[in-house]
Every structure is written in structure tokens, then in C-alpha cells.
Coordinates of C-alpha atoms in Angstrom, one line a residue:
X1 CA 5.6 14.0 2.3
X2 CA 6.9 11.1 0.6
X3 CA 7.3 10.5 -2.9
X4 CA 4.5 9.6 -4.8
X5 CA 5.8 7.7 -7.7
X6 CA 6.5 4.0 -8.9
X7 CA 9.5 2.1 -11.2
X8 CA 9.3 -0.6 -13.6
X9 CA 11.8 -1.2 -15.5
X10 CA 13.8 1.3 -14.6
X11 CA 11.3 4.4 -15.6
X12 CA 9.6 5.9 -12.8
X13 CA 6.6 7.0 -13.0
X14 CA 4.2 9.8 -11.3
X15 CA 1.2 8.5 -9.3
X16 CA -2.1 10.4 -9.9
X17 CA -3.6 12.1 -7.3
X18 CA -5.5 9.5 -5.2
X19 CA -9.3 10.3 -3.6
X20 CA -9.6 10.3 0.4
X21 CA -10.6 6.7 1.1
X22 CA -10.1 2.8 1.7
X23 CA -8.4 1.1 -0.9
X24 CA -8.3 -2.7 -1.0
X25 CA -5.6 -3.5 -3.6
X26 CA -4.5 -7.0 -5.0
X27 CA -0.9 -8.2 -5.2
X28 CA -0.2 -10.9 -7.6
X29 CA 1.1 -14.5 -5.7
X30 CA 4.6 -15.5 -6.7
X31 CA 5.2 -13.1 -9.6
X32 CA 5.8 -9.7 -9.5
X33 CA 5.3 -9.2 -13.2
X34 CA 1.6 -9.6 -12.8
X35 CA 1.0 -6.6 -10.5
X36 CA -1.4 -4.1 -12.4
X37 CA -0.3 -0.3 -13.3
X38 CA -3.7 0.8 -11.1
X39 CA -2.3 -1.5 -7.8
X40 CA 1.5 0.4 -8.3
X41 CA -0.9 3.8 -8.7
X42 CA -2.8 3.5 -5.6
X43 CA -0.1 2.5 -3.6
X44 CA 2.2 5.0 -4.6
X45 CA 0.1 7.4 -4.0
X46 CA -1.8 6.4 -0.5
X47 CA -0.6 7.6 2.6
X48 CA -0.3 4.6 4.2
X49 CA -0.2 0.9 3.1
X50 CA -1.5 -1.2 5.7
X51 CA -0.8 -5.2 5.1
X52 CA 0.0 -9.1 6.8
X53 CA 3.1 -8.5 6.8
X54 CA 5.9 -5.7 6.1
X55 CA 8.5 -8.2 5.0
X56 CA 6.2 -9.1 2.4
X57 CA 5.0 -6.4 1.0
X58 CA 8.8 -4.6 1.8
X59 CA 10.0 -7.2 -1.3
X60 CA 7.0 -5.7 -3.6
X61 CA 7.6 -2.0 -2.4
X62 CA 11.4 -1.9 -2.7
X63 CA 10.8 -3.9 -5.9
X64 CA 8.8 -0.9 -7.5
X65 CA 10.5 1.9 -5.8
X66 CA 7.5 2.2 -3.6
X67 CA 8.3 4.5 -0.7
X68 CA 4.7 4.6 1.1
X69 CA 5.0 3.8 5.0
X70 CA 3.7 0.2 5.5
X71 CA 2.2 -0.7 8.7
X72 CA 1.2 -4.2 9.9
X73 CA -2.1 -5.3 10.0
X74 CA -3.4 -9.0 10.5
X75 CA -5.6 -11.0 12.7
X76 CA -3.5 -11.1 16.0
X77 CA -3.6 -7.2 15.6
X78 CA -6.9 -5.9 14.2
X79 CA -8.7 -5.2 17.1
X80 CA -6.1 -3.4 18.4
X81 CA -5.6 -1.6 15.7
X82 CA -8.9 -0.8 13.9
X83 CA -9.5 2.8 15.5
X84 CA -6.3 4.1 14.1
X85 CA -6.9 2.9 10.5
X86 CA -10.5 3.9 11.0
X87 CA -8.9 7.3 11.8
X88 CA -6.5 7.3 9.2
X89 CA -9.8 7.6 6.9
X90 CA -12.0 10.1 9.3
X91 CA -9.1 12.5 8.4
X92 CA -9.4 12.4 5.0
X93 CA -6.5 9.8 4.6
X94 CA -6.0 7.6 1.6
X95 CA -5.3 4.4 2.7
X96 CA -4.6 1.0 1.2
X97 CA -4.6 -2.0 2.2
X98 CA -3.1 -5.6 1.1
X99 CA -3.2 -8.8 1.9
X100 CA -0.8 -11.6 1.4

């Protein structure tokens, strides 16, 4: 399982237990400074983060010592994909998603 916690600054920080469930989560465009406590929460704490694209959201991840798995998902993919995330959540998985 991995770890379930966040940095800024330096100071990690636990992630609350997270709900079974879809979690659409906002990044902030261009600065990283203006990405909310509850966003780092919920993505520290989901079980998967599902978004565009992993390069992306690897800077934001690595950025806040984010070590949930990140899986691509965009619109030359979705169909393809769709069972597996909507099995993710039939499972009782907590699963976010972000978009670039």
C-alpha cells in the first residue's frame, strides 16, 4: 500500500482517510502554489489517479511527494478504458481523476 501522505514545503503531511468513490479534482494551470490542501488530500489518499497525461501530472505528484499510481486517461483511450475505472469504483476503490 502506498503512502498516503503529501509535502509542502518540506512538512509532510498525513492524508485523511478517503470515502470509496469518484473524485474529480482540479489542478491549478501554470502555478503549483495554487493547488488546494483538499486536491493534495484526495490524491494522496486515492488509490489510483487517473489523468491526460502522466508526464503532467508526474511534475505535480513528484512536486508534492505524491506517490499514488497515475494511469493515463484521455480521449484516444476512454473507451477502451472505461470498464476498468468503472471497476476500480465497483470494488470499493477511491479513485481520482484530473484533467490537464
Amino acid at each position: 500500500m502506498p503512502e498516503r501522505r503529501y509535502v509542502i514545503a518540506g512538512t509532510a503531511f498525513e492524508a485523511p482517510e478517503l470515502a470509496p468513490g469518484l473524485y474529480v479534482v482540479a489542478t491549478p494551470i501554470g502555478n503549483l502554489r495554487d493547488m488546494t490542501i483538499r486536491a493534495l488530500e484526495t490524491l494522496a489518499a486515492a488509490d489510483v489517479i487517473y489523468c491526460e497525461d502522466t508526464r503532467t501530472s508526474a511534475r505535480l505528484s513528484e512536486h508534492f511527494g505524491i506517490n499514488t499510481p497515475r494511469k493515463a486517461l484521455h480521449e484516444h483511450n476512454e473507451r477502451a478504458l472505461i470498464d476498468t475505472v468503472l471497476d476500480d469504483l465497483r470494488r470499493g476503490g477511491r479513485v481520482a481523476l484530473i484533467s490537464d
